[in-house]
Short mmCIF file of C-alpha atoms in Angstrom, two decimals:
data_model
loop_
_atom_site.label_atom_id
_atom_site.label_comp_id
_atom_site.label_asym_id
_atom_site.label_seq_id
_atom_site.Cartn_x
_atom_site.Cartn_y
_atom_site.Cartn_z
CA MET A 11 -16.55 21.91 -31.86
CA SER A 12 -15.15 18.54 -31.22
CA LEU A 13 -14.15 17.82 -27.54
CA LEU A 14 -11.28 15.79 -28.83
CA GLU A 15 -9.43 16.25 -32.03
CA ILE A 16 -6.35 14.21 -33.02
CA LYS A 17 -4.42 15.36 -36.07
CA ASN A 18 -1.77 13.17 -37.76
CA LEU A 19 -0.65 11.59 -34.55
CA VAL A 20 2.67 9.62 -34.75
CA VAL A 21 3.76 7.72 -31.54
CA GLU A 22 6.52 5.48 -30.77
CA THR A 23 7.29 3.37 -27.62
CA ASN A 24 10.57 1.36 -27.17
CA GLY A 25 11.94 2.93 -30.20
CA LYS A 26 9.21 1.53 -32.39
CA VAL A 27 6.59 3.52 -34.26
CA ILE A 28 3.15 2.27 -33.17
CA LEU A 29 0.75 4.98 -34.19
CA ASN A 30 1.57 6.43 -37.59
CA GLY A 31 -0.71 9.14 -38.37
CA VAL A 32 -4.02 8.89 -36.58
CA ASP A 33 -6.73 11.47 -37.14
CA LEU A 34 -9.83 11.29 -34.93
CA LYS A 35 -12.50 13.60 -33.69
CA ILE A 36 -14.99 13.00 -30.82
CA LYS A 37 -17.81 15.28 -30.18
CA THR A 38 -19.39 16.15 -26.69
CA GLY A 39 -21.73 13.31 -25.81
CA GLU A 40 -20.71 11.05 -28.57
CA VAL A 41 -19.65 7.42 -28.24
CA PHE A 42 -16.94 6.46 -30.46
CA ALA A 43 -15.97 2.85 -30.93
CA LEU A 44 -12.61 1.71 -32.13
CA LEU A 45 -12.22 -1.76 -33.50
CA GLY A 46 -9.12 -3.44 -35.00
CA PRO A 47 -7.09 -6.50 -34.95
CA ASN A 48 -4.45 -7.24 -32.20
CA ALA A 49 -1.52 -4.72 -32.30
CA SER A 50 -3.07 -2.31 -34.56
CA GLY A 51 -2.51 0.68 -32.11
CA LYS A 52 -5.88 0.80 -30.31
CA SER A 53 -4.67 0.72 -26.51
CA THR A 54 -1.61 2.74 -27.62
CA LEU A 55 -4.04 5.39 -28.66
CA ALA A 56 -5.93 5.26 -25.53
CA LYS A 57 -2.82 5.46 -23.34
CA THR A 58 -1.30 8.32 -25.56
CA ILE A 59 -4.56 10.28 -25.13
CA MET A 60 -4.28 9.71 -21.50
CA GLY A 61 -0.45 10.75 -21.40
CA LEU A 62 1.22 7.66 -20.20
CA PRO A 63 4.96 8.66 -20.42
CA GLU A 64 6.26 5.46 -22.25
CA TYR A 65 4.41 6.64 -25.26
CA LYS A 66 6.29 9.41 -27.01
CA ILE A 67 4.49 11.65 -29.42
CA LYS A 68 6.81 12.14 -32.50
CA LYS A 69 4.36 14.30 -34.61
CA GLY A 70 0.83 15.46 -34.63
CA GLU A 71 -1.53 17.24 -31.99
CA ILE A 72 -4.02 16.09 -29.48
CA VAL A 73 -6.50 18.87 -28.93
CA PHE A 74 -8.92 18.63 -26.07
CA LYS A 75 -11.51 21.22 -25.42
CA GLY A 76 -9.49 23.51 -27.94
CA LYS A 77 -6.24 23.11 -26.27
CA ASP A 78 -3.28 21.02 -27.29
CA ILE A 79 -2.58 18.87 -24.45
CA LYS A 80 0.25 16.79 -25.78
CA ARG A 81 2.79 18.27 -23.44
CA LEU A 82 0.39 18.00 -20.32
CA ALA A 83 1.42 15.73 -17.64
CA LEU A 84 -0.91 12.73 -17.10
CA GLU A 85 -2.46 13.92 -13.86
CA LYS A 86 -3.12 17.40 -15.46
CA ARG A 87 -5.03 15.56 -18.39
CA VAL A 88 -7.12 13.99 -15.66
CA LYS A 89 -7.96 17.58 -14.20
CA GLU A 90 -8.67 18.63 -17.95
CA GLY A 91 -11.43 15.87 -17.94
CA ILE A 92 -9.78 12.70 -19.61
CA ALA A 93 -10.02 9.49 -17.65
CA LEU A 94 -8.87 5.84 -18.82
CA VAL A 95 -10.35 2.49 -17.74
CA PHE A 96 -7.15 0.35 -18.06
CA GLN A 97 -7.30 -2.90 -19.85
CA ASN A 98 -4.79 -4.58 -17.41
CA PRO A 99 -4.63 -2.41 -14.32
CA PRO A 100 -1.86 -3.26 -11.98
CA ALA A 101 -2.33 -4.85 -8.47
CA LEU A 102 -1.77 -2.38 -5.58
CA GLN A 103 -0.72 -4.41 -2.50
CA GLY A 104 -1.79 -2.85 0.77
CA ILE A 105 -3.99 -0.07 -0.95
CA LYS A 106 -7.77 -0.58 -0.06
CA LEU A 107 -10.11 0.49 -3.00
CA GLU A 108 -11.90 2.72 -0.54
CA LYS A 109 -8.71 4.59 0.38
CA LEU A 110 -7.90 5.15 -3.27
CA LEU A 111 -11.56 6.31 -4.05
CA ASN A 112 -11.29 8.84 -1.11
CA LEU A 113 -8.09 10.21 -2.52
CA ILE A 114 -9.38 10.27 -6.07
CA SER A 115 -12.41 12.48 -5.26
CA LYS A 116 -14.53 13.32 -2.40
CA LYS A 117 -17.47 12.68 -4.76
CA LYS A 118 -18.56 9.11 -5.21
CA SER A 119 -19.39 7.44 -8.36
CA GLY A 120 -22.53 6.17 -6.96
CA TYR A 121 -21.74 2.45 -7.46
CA GLU A 122 -19.86 1.92 -4.23
CA GLU A 123 -22.79 0.63 -2.24
CA LYS A 124 -23.39 -2.15 -4.56
CA HIS A 125 -19.82 -3.28 -4.22
CA LEU A 126 -18.91 -2.77 -0.54
CA ASN A 127 -16.93 -6.01 -0.56
CA LEU A 128 -14.64 -4.66 -3.23
CA LEU A 129 -14.09 -1.54 -1.25
CA GLU A 130 -12.29 -3.32 1.52
CA ARG A 131 -9.97 -5.17 -0.57
CA ASP A 132 -6.50 -4.28 -1.84
CA VAL A 133 -6.92 -2.63 -5.37
CA ASN A 134 -6.85 -5.41 -8.07
CA VAL A 135 -5.29 -7.95 -5.87
CA ASN A 136 -7.01 -11.25 -6.50
CA PHE A 137 -9.97 -9.37 -8.40
CA SER A 138 -11.62 -11.35 -11.11
CA GLY A 139 -12.00 -9.92 -14.56
CA GLY A 140 -15.30 -8.43 -13.79
CA GLU A 141 -14.37 -7.10 -10.42
CA LYS A 142 -11.41 -5.25 -12.11
CA LYS A 143 -13.65 -3.60 -14.60
CA ILE A 144 -16.21 -2.51 -11.76
CA SER A 145 -13.17 -1.10 -9.74
CA GLU A 146 -11.87 0.76 -12.82
CA LEU A 147 -15.28 2.22 -13.59
CA MET A 148 -15.70 3.37 -9.91
CA GLN A 149 -12.46 5.08 -9.97
CA VAL A 150 -12.96 6.69 -13.43
CA LEU A 151 -16.55 7.89 -12.55
CA ALA A 152 -15.42 9.13 -9.33
CA LEU A 153 -13.37 11.68 -11.44
CA ASN A 154 -16.49 12.65 -13.42
CA PRO A 155 -14.61 13.07 -16.77
CA ASP A 156 -15.77 14.71 -19.83
CA LEU A 157 -14.15 11.88 -21.92
CA MET A 158 -14.20 8.39 -20.60
CA ILE A 159 -11.76 6.00 -22.51
CA LEU A 160 -12.60 2.29 -22.09
CA ASP A 161 -9.75 -0.04 -23.08
CA GLU A 162 -11.32 -3.47 -23.70
CA ILE A 163 -14.05 -2.90 -21.08
CA ASP A 164 -15.87 -6.04 -22.21
CA SER A 165 -12.79 -8.58 -21.81
CA GLY A 166 -13.33 -11.08 -18.96
CA LEU A 167 -16.87 -10.02 -18.37
CA ASP A 168 -19.60 -12.52 -17.75
CA ILE A 169 -23.12 -11.83 -19.03
CA LYS A 170 -24.47 -10.18 -15.64
CA LYS A 171 -21.29 -8.15 -15.10
CA ARG A 172 -21.46 -6.86 -18.69
CA GLU A 173 -24.97 -5.90 -18.35
CA GLU A 174 -24.09 -3.77 -15.27
CA VAL A 175 -21.15 -2.22 -17.07
CA VAL A 176 -23.21 -1.50 -20.08
CA ASN A 177 -26.04 0.25 -17.86
CA ILE A 178 -23.31 2.40 -16.06
CA ILE A 179 -21.80 3.64 -19.48
CA LYS A 180 -25.34 4.28 -21.00
CA GLU A 181 -26.36 6.33 -17.93
CA LYS A 182 -23.20 8.51 -18.21
CA VAL A 183 -23.67 8.90 -21.96
CA LYS A 184 -27.21 10.10 -21.37
CA ASP A 185 -25.78 12.49 -18.81
CA GLY A 186 -23.54 13.96 -21.76
CA MET A 187 -20.13 12.12 -21.20
CA SER A 188 -18.39 11.41 -24.35
CA VAL A 189 -16.83 7.94 -24.58
CA LEU A 190 -14.20 6.24 -26.64
CA ILE A 191 -14.75 2.57 -26.50
CA ILE A 192 -11.97 0.24 -27.56
CA THR A 193 -12.78 -3.28 -28.30
CA HIS A 194 -11.38 -6.32 -30.06
CA GLN A 195 -14.63 -8.39 -30.01
CA GLY A 196 -17.27 -5.75 -30.73
CA GLU A 197 -20.18 -7.59 -29.26
CA ILE A 198 -20.74 -5.00 -26.42
CA LEU A 199 -21.43 -2.47 -29.11
CA GLU A 200 -24.80 -4.12 -29.67
CA GLN A 201 -25.76 -2.86 -26.39
CA ILE A 202 -23.96 0.41 -26.22
CA ASN A 203 -24.99 1.68 -29.65
CA PRO A 204 -22.08 3.81 -30.54
CA ASN A 205 -22.55 6.89 -32.81
CA ARG A 206 -19.59 6.03 -34.87
CA VAL A 207 -17.06 3.31 -35.30
CA GLY A 208 -13.47 3.36 -36.62
CA ILE A 209 -11.13 0.68 -37.55
CA THR A 210 -7.39 0.74 -36.76
CA MET A 211 -4.88 -1.05 -38.92
CA GLU A 212 -1.15 -0.78 -38.68
CA GLY A 213 -1.26 2.24 -36.52
CA LYS A 214 -3.93 4.36 -38.44
CA ILE A 215 -7.66 4.87 -38.26
CA ILE A 216 -8.40 3.52 -41.92
CA CYS A 217 -12.03 3.97 -41.92
CA GLU A 218 -14.96 5.46 -40.03
CA SER A 219 -18.74 4.55 -40.22
CA THR A 220 -21.89 5.68 -38.54
CA ASP A 221 -23.31 2.16 -39.10
CA PHE A 222 -21.53 -0.13 -36.52
CA ARG A 223 -23.86 -3.08 -37.26
CA LYS A 224 -22.71 -3.08 -40.95
CA VAL A 225 -19.02 -2.81 -39.81
CA LEU A 226 -19.45 -5.70 -37.26
CA LYS A 227 -21.11 -7.87 -39.90
CA ASN A 228 -18.36 -7.23 -42.36
CA ILE A 229 -15.65 -8.13 -39.63
CA LYS A 230 -17.66 -11.13 -38.44
CA GLU A 231 -17.76 -12.48 -41.96
CA ASN A 232 -14.31 -11.54 -43.24
CA ASP A 233 -12.44 -10.95 -40.05
CA TYR A 234 -10.31 -7.85 -40.92
CA ALA A 235 -9.54 -9.13 -44.47
CA LYS A 236 -12.04 -6.76 -46.23
CA CYS A 237 -10.47 -3.68 -44.27
CA ARG A 238 -7.13 -4.79 -45.55
CA GLN A 239 -8.36 -4.68 -49.10
CA CYS A 240 -10.09 -1.44 -48.58
CA LYS A 241 -6.91 -0.05 -47.19
CA LYS A 242 -4.98 -1.26 -50.30
CA MET A 243 -7.66 0.64 -52.50
CA MET B 30 -2.61 -3.40 13.36
CA PRO B 31 -4.18 -0.11 14.86
CA SER B 32 -3.06 3.35 13.49
CA ALA B 33 -1.16 5.85 15.69
CA ASP B 34 -4.27 7.91 15.78
CA SER B 35 -6.55 5.16 16.95
CA VAL B 36 -4.22 4.25 19.67
CA LYS B 37 -3.96 7.95 20.69
CA LYS B 38 -7.66 8.06 20.78
CA CYS B 39 -8.07 5.16 23.12
CA ASN B 40 -7.82 5.64 26.89
CA PRO B 41 -4.39 4.31 27.71
CA ASP B 42 -3.92 2.07 30.76
CA PHE B 43 -0.64 3.70 31.30
CA LEU B 44 0.37 7.30 30.31
CA LEU B 45 3.71 8.80 30.55
CA ILE B 46 4.41 12.46 29.39
CA ASP B 47 7.89 13.35 29.45
CA ASN B 48 9.23 11.70 32.74
CA ASP B 49 5.87 12.11 34.56
CA VAL B 50 3.52 9.19 35.03
CA LYS B 51 0.06 10.93 34.30
CA PHE B 52 -2.36 7.75 34.59
CA ILE B 53 -2.34 4.24 35.49
CA ASN B 54 -5.38 2.11 35.15
CA LYS B 55 -6.49 -0.15 37.85
CA SER B 56 -8.15 -3.67 37.16
CA GLU B 57 -8.56 -6.93 38.92
CA GLU B 58 -6.80 -8.95 36.12
CA VAL B 59 -3.82 -6.74 35.26
CA LEU B 60 -1.52 -5.14 37.74
CA ILE B 61 0.08 -1.80 36.20
CA LEU B 62 2.73 0.12 38.12
CA SER B 63 5.40 2.34 37.29
CA SER B 64 8.81 0.32 36.85
CA ILE B 65 9.95 2.32 39.89
CA ASP B 66 7.06 1.16 42.08
CA ALA B 67 7.52 -2.33 40.72
CA TRP B 68 11.12 -2.47 41.50
CA ASN B 69 10.34 -1.15 45.23
CA SER B 70 7.43 -3.42 45.88
CA LEU B 71 7.80 -6.76 43.93
CA ASN B 72 11.27 -8.22 44.60
CA TRP B 73 10.83 -10.79 42.00
CA THR B 74 10.81 -8.16 39.24
CA LYS B 75 14.40 -7.24 40.12
CA LYS B 76 15.83 -10.09 38.14
CA TYR B 77 14.15 -8.82 35.06
CA PHE B 78 15.29 -5.08 35.29
CA ASP B 79 18.68 -4.06 34.45
CA GLY B 80 19.40 -2.17 37.74
CA LYS B 81 16.92 0.12 39.41
CA PRO B 82 14.68 1.66 36.75
CA LYS B 83 14.49 5.51 36.38
CA GLY B 84 11.16 5.30 34.69
CA GLY B 85 8.73 3.17 32.43
CA TYR B 86 5.95 0.82 33.10
CA PHE B 87 5.41 -2.61 34.70
CA ILE B 88 2.50 -4.65 33.41
CA TRP B 89 1.58 -7.99 34.81
CA VAL B 90 -1.18 -9.66 33.14
CA LYS B 91 -2.41 -12.31 35.80
CA LYS B 92 -5.80 -13.14 34.64
CA GLN B 93 -7.31 -13.50 31.16
CA ILE B 94 -8.59 -10.14 29.89
CA ASP B 95 -11.03 -9.24 27.22
CA PHE B 96 -9.83 -5.86 26.44
CA PRO B 97 -6.51 -4.66 24.70
CA LEU B 98 -3.83 -3.09 27.06
CA SER B 99 -2.81 0.33 25.97
CA THR B 100 0.20 2.37 26.88
CA CYS B 101 1.21 5.84 25.64
CA VAL B 102 4.61 7.32 26.17
CA ASN B 103 4.95 10.88 24.91
CA ILE B 104 7.49 13.53 24.64
CA ALA B 105 5.88 16.94 24.95
CA SER B 106 8.58 19.27 26.08
CA PHE B 107 11.68 20.61 24.55
CA GLU B 108 14.97 18.49 24.90
CA VAL B 109 13.35 15.80 27.29
CA LYS B 110 15.55 12.69 27.90
CA GLN B 111 13.61 9.48 28.67
CA ASP B 112 15.43 6.64 30.15
CA LEU B 113 12.87 3.98 30.63
CA GLN B 114 12.63 0.25 31.61
CA ASN B 115 9.45 -1.50 30.63
CA LEU B 116 8.55 -4.87 31.93
CA MET B 117 5.37 -7.04 30.69
CA VAL B 118 4.74 -10.39 32.19
CA ILE B 119 2.07 -12.43 30.72
CA GLU B 120 1.09 -15.36 32.89
CA GLU B 121 0.58 -18.94 31.71
CA GLY B 122 -2.10 -19.61 29.03
CA ILE B 123 -3.22 -16.09 29.10
CA LYS B 124 -4.17 -14.41 25.53
CA ALA B 125 -3.58 -10.66 25.44
CA LYS B 126 -3.07 -7.77 23.08
CA ALA B 127 -1.19 -4.70 23.78
CA ASN B 128 -1.21 -1.50 21.84
CA VAL B 129 1.94 0.45 22.77
CA LEU B 130 2.34 3.97 21.34
CA CYS B 131 5.67 6.18 21.84
CA SER B 132 5.76 9.42 20.24
CA SER B 133 6.70 13.10 20.30
CA LEU B 134 3.73 15.48 20.32
CA LYS B 135 5.57 18.03 18.28
CA ASN B 136 8.01 17.71 15.32
CA ASN B 137 10.88 19.92 16.83
CA LEU B 138 11.21 18.87 20.41
CA LEU B 139 14.90 17.42 20.09
CA GLY B 140 13.90 14.52 22.52
CA THR B 141 15.76 11.50 23.38
CA HIS B 142 13.77 8.10 24.07
CA ARG B 143 15.78 5.25 25.48
CA ALA B 144 13.49 2.39 26.30
CA LYS B 145 14.92 -1.07 27.50
CA GLY B 146 11.92 -3.55 27.39
CA LYS B 147 11.41 -7.09 28.61
CA LEU B 148 8.51 -9.12 27.78
CA ILE B 149 7.96 -12.38 29.30
CA LEU B 150 5.52 -14.75 27.98
CA LYS B 151 5.01 -17.64 30.39
CA ASN B 152 4.00 -21.21 29.16
CA GLY B 153 1.25 -21.17 26.66
CA ALA B 154 0.80 -17.34 26.87
CA SER B 155 0.12 -15.38 23.60
CA LEU B 156 0.56 -11.74 23.03
CA GLU B 157 -0.22 -9.55 20.07
CA TYR B 158 2.10 -6.56 20.54
CA ASN B 159 1.48 -3.59 18.31
CA HIS B 160 4.35 -1.23 18.80
CA ILE B 161 3.69 2.09 17.09
CA HIS B 162 6.48 4.85 17.04
CA LYS B 163 5.69 8.44 15.81
CA TRP B 164 8.62 10.86 16.29
CA GLY B 165 9.77 14.17 15.52
CA SER B 166 12.24 14.61 12.78
CA MET B 167 14.86 15.82 15.25
CA ASP B 168 14.40 13.12 18.02
CA ASN B 169 16.86 10.49 18.89
CA VAL B 170 15.21 7.09 19.78
CA PHE B 171 16.78 4.05 21.27
CA PRO B 172 14.42 1.01 21.90
CA ASP B 173 16.14 -2.13 23.15
CA TYR B 174 13.78 -4.99 23.85
CA GLU B 175 13.95 -8.50 24.83
CA PHE B 176 11.35 -11.12 24.50
CA ILE B 177 11.37 -14.35 26.23
CA LEU B 178 8.85 -16.89 24.99
CA GLU B 179 8.51 -19.85 27.24
CA THR B 180 7.13 -23.42 26.27
CA GLY B 181 4.20 -23.08 23.79
CA SER B 182 3.91 -19.53 23.93
CA SER B 183 3.33 -17.15 20.94
CA LEU B 184 3.95 -13.57 19.94
CA ASP B 185 2.77 -11.38 17.30
CA TYR B 186 4.94 -8.40 17.22
CA ASN B 187 4.18 -5.52 14.82
CA TYR B 188 6.32 -2.48 14.88
CA SER B 189 5.35 0.42 12.79
CA ASN B 190 7.24 3.63 12.33
CA MET B 191 5.89 5.87 9.71
CA PHE B 192 7.38 9.11 11.30
CA PRO B 193 10.95 8.25 12.07
CA PRO B 194 13.25 10.43 14.16
CA LYS B 195 16.65 11.70 13.15
CA GLU B 196 18.45 8.71 14.69
CA LEU B 197 16.70 5.39 15.36
CA ASN B 198 18.61 2.48 16.85
CA ILE B 199 16.39 -0.63 17.36
CA LYS B 200 17.57 -3.69 19.16
CA ASN B 201 15.37 -6.58 19.38
CA LYS B 202 16.27 -9.94 21.03
CA ILE B 203 13.73 -12.74 21.00
CA ILE B 204 14.43 -16.04 22.62
CA CYS B 205 12.07 -18.97 21.80
CA GLY B 206 11.54 -21.87 24.03
CA ASP B 207 10.12 -25.23 22.99
CA ASN B 208 7.17 -25.12 20.66
CA SER B 209 6.79 -21.36 20.98
CA SER B 210 6.22 -19.33 17.93
CA VAL B 211 6.97 -15.69 16.81
CA ASN B 212 5.75 -13.59 14.03
CA LEU B 213 7.89 -10.40 13.88
CA SER B 214 6.94 -7.49 11.49
CA ILE B 215 8.89 -4.32 11.45
CA SER B 216 7.77 -1.50 8.96
CA ILE B 217 9.67 1.72 8.82
CA ASN B 218 9.37 4.68 6.51
CA GLY B 219 12.77 6.12 6.58
CA ILE B 220 12.56 9.73 5.92
CA ASP B 221 15.86 11.89 6.50
CA SER B 222 16.75 9.35 9.12
CA ASN B 223 19.74 7.33 10.27
CA ILE B 224 18.31 4.02 11.16
CA LYS B 225 19.95 0.78 12.67
CA ILE B 226 17.97 -2.30 13.22
CA LYS B 227 19.57 -5.37 14.83
CA GLU B 228 17.29 -8.13 15.36
CA GLU B 229 18.17 -11.51 16.61
CA VAL B 230 15.87 -14.52 17.04
CA PHE B 231 17.28 -17.35 19.05
CA LEU B 232 15.39 -20.71 18.35
CA SER B 233 16.48 -22.06 21.50
CA GLY B 234 13.71 -24.79 22.10
CA LYS B 235 12.74 -27.68 20.06
CA GLY B 236 9.97 -27.08 17.64
CA ALA B 237 10.20 -23.37 18.15
CA GLN B 238 9.06 -21.25 14.90
CA ALA B 239 9.89 -17.87 13.87
CA ILE B 240 9.05 -15.46 11.01
CA SER B 241 10.64 -12.17 10.79
CA LYS B 242 9.43 -9.62 8.20
CA LEU B 243 11.31 -6.40 7.50
CA LYS B 244 9.83 -3.67 5.38
CA LEU B 245 11.91 -0.76 4.80
CA VAL B 246 11.69 2.55 2.87
CA GLY B 247 14.58 4.82 2.16
CA ARG B 248 13.89 8.34 1.17
CA LYS B 249 15.34 11.84 1.48
CA ASN B 250 18.91 11.19 2.60
CA SER B 251 18.04 8.14 5.00
CA ASN B 252 20.65 5.73 5.70
CA ILE B 253 19.30 2.40 6.95
CA VAL B 254 21.23 -0.58 8.11
CA ALA B 255 19.08 -3.59 9.01
CA GLU B 256 20.82 -6.71 10.53
CA SER B 257 18.18 -9.49 10.98
CA SER B 258 19.38 -12.81 12.09
CA ILE B 259 17.95 -16.07 13.11
CA ILE B 260 20.11 -18.41 15.32
CA ALA B 261 18.74 -22.11 15.37
CA LYS B 262 20.02 -23.94 18.33
CA GLU B 263 17.39 -26.97 18.30
CA LYS B 264 15.35 -28.64 15.72
CA SER B 265 13.22 -25.66 14.73
CA LYS B 266 12.03 -23.39 11.75
CA GLY B 267 12.68 -19.79 10.81
CA HIS B 268 12.44 -17.57 8.03
CA ILE B 269 13.63 -13.95 7.39
CA ASP B 270 12.01 -11.76 4.82
CA CYS B 271 13.60 -8.27 4.18
CA GLN B 272 12.09 -6.18 1.71
CA SER B 273 13.17 -2.69 0.96
CA LEU B 274 12.09 0.20 -1.44
CA MET B 275 14.35 2.84 -2.43
CA ILE B 276 12.45 6.18 -3.34
CA ASP B 277 15.66 8.27 -4.29
CA ASN B 278 19.27 8.23 -5.03
CA LYS B 279 20.28 10.07 -1.89
CA SER B 280 19.34 7.13 0.40
CA LYS B 281 21.06 4.15 1.38
CA ILE B 282 19.66 0.75 2.39
CA SER B 283 21.94 -2.10 3.72
CA SER B 284 19.84 -5.16 4.26
CA ILE B 285 21.79 -8.08 6.11
CA PRO B 286 19.95 -11.26 6.95
CA LEU B 287 21.95 -13.79 8.72
CA LEU B 288 21.22 -17.46 9.41
CA VAL B 289 23.20 -19.38 12.03
CA CYS B 290 22.34 -23.03 12.35
CA GLU B 291 23.59 -25.21 15.22
CA ASN B 292 21.30 -28.00 14.88
CA LYS B 293 21.19 -30.37 11.67
CA ASP B 294 17.47 -30.77 11.80
CA ALA B 295 16.65 -26.99 11.85
CA GLN B 296 15.41 -25.45 8.60
CA ILE B 297 16.10 -21.65 8.34
CA THR B 298 15.85 -19.62 5.31
CA HIS B 299 15.90 -15.91 4.07
CA GLU B 300 14.96 -13.76 1.19
CA ALA B 301 15.88 -10.11 0.65
CA SER B 302 15.27 -7.66 -1.82
CA ILE B 303 15.66 -3.91 -2.49
CA GLY B 304 13.62 -2.37 -5.25
CA ARG B 305 12.12 0.78 -6.53
CA VAL B 306 8.76 2.07 -7.02
CA SER B 307 6.88 0.43 -10.06
CA GLU B 308 6.55 2.81 -12.95
CA GLU B 309 3.29 0.98 -13.79
CA GLN B 310 1.73 1.51 -10.47
CA LEU B 311 3.00 5.15 -10.26
CA ASN B 312 1.44 6.11 -13.65
CA TYR B 313 -1.67 4.22 -12.91
CA LEU B 314 -2.18 6.44 -9.78
CA ARG B 315 -1.18 9.47 -11.64
CA ALA B 316 -3.90 8.48 -14.31
CA ARG B 317 -6.28 8.74 -11.30
CA GLY B 318 -5.27 12.37 -10.90
CA LEU B 319 -2.83 11.97 -8.08
CA ASN B 320 0.42 14.03 -8.45
CA GLU B 321 3.79 11.98 -8.28
CA LYS B 322 4.43 12.76 -4.61
CA GLN B 323 0.83 11.64 -3.62
CA ALA B 324 1.23 8.38 -5.64
CA ILE B 325 4.75 7.58 -4.21
CA ASP B 326 3.25 8.20 -0.63
CA LEU B 327 0.35 5.80 -1.40
CA ILE B 328 2.69 3.22 -2.73
CA VAL B 329 5.03 3.39 0.10
CA SER B 330 2.15 3.13 2.68
CA GLY B 331 0.77 0.02 0.85
CA PHE B 332 4.22 -1.53 0.71
CA LEU B 333 4.73 -0.98 4.33
CA LYS B 334 1.35 -2.40 5.10
CA ALA B 335 0.98 -5.39 2.91
#
């Protein structure tokens, strides 16, 4: 049985349809990578699964652990086992990361000791790109989710930070966590080795493959042009 | 700034419960008396008191100290009325820190706390004054403080009230002498409270500087009126920053900054804003498993602290 199953999902925000019939299945312990050009609906899908209220589901189902969760409030989806690493998390003035982590969970992610300097700082205030990602991962892992959604986790990371992030993700996958990784660049996939990869175009997942290297090669050579042709066919 | 709990845990130099002085610390550098004893034994203090005091403390920092002063004024019994006069004098060139806690020990005591305070910072003295209020929801509280900053002195005044009473009427008057400076910070989490704040900073000396920061939160039927003014009499600089956060539609905040300039070389400015909780922040925290109330409480505490 799939951990997550999305069926014919249609989503709009600000009166505009962004997702137009998405189907997706992710199994327990599986890493699914979602690639696609800008504005193809990748982040919208991530935020809709998470339950951010500005994304209105017009049609379709989001089934998680066998239950349709589309009417479940954001925080309740967290309790069910879904957690999202935001691409652009907001700055929280006056709120120390340590305080937030303590509120999220009594359990720690295990990465706090390496980043004590971050714990004393206000969440995302003057954080570098890499620090934001580490902070996001610490928060999400403190929740110990069954499905971790990583929205552009590789943007703004230097080589060292990327390695750290990749190691954290790999460790969690090894422990059985499912991951939906959304990436524009795709380079991080070489290190993550996803089980499957999908491509979004104009609000749909238009193809899926188990050979992510082949997909990346195609994208590198043709940008998303071939995908567009494929779609036409 | 220390939290109310950390002040509570520390051993106070002066402890008043209801209207009984329970403890006064003795040290070589600082003379601490009840205000009544100060009135009776130190003639010079009479010019600072507003008539014979009925209660309160007198703190005279005569020599440099390397520990923070701490006072606790508590209401512990039902329907207690405190009518206090507090006087603090910091002698020339001395740097001091004071943690001042005024609180009710229970939520439903219907207490009344009136405190008239005067703080004198002599030439070149500096004081960090952390004033923490923690009241029951049925108390009535009327602090009325005057700060006199002599030449070259500096004051950091941090007032924090996360547990407001039913009625809170704060008056602060700050008189700044030549080259003195003051940083005022007032943070109030208005919950079902009627709150009036009247703050007046007089830049009376040349080169005086003042920054006044007000952070107010209105929730659960609160009505807050905050008047914050800077009156520049000499060549001086001042700035007022009033920021407020509205949590619900049942509350009302009136934020009134006022600038009065009586000297063409003075520079005084103000900014004021009243906003609401950011949806982006709220949803971000909900995506971390916090419910809406927990998320709002956290955003409010961050707003008041930042």
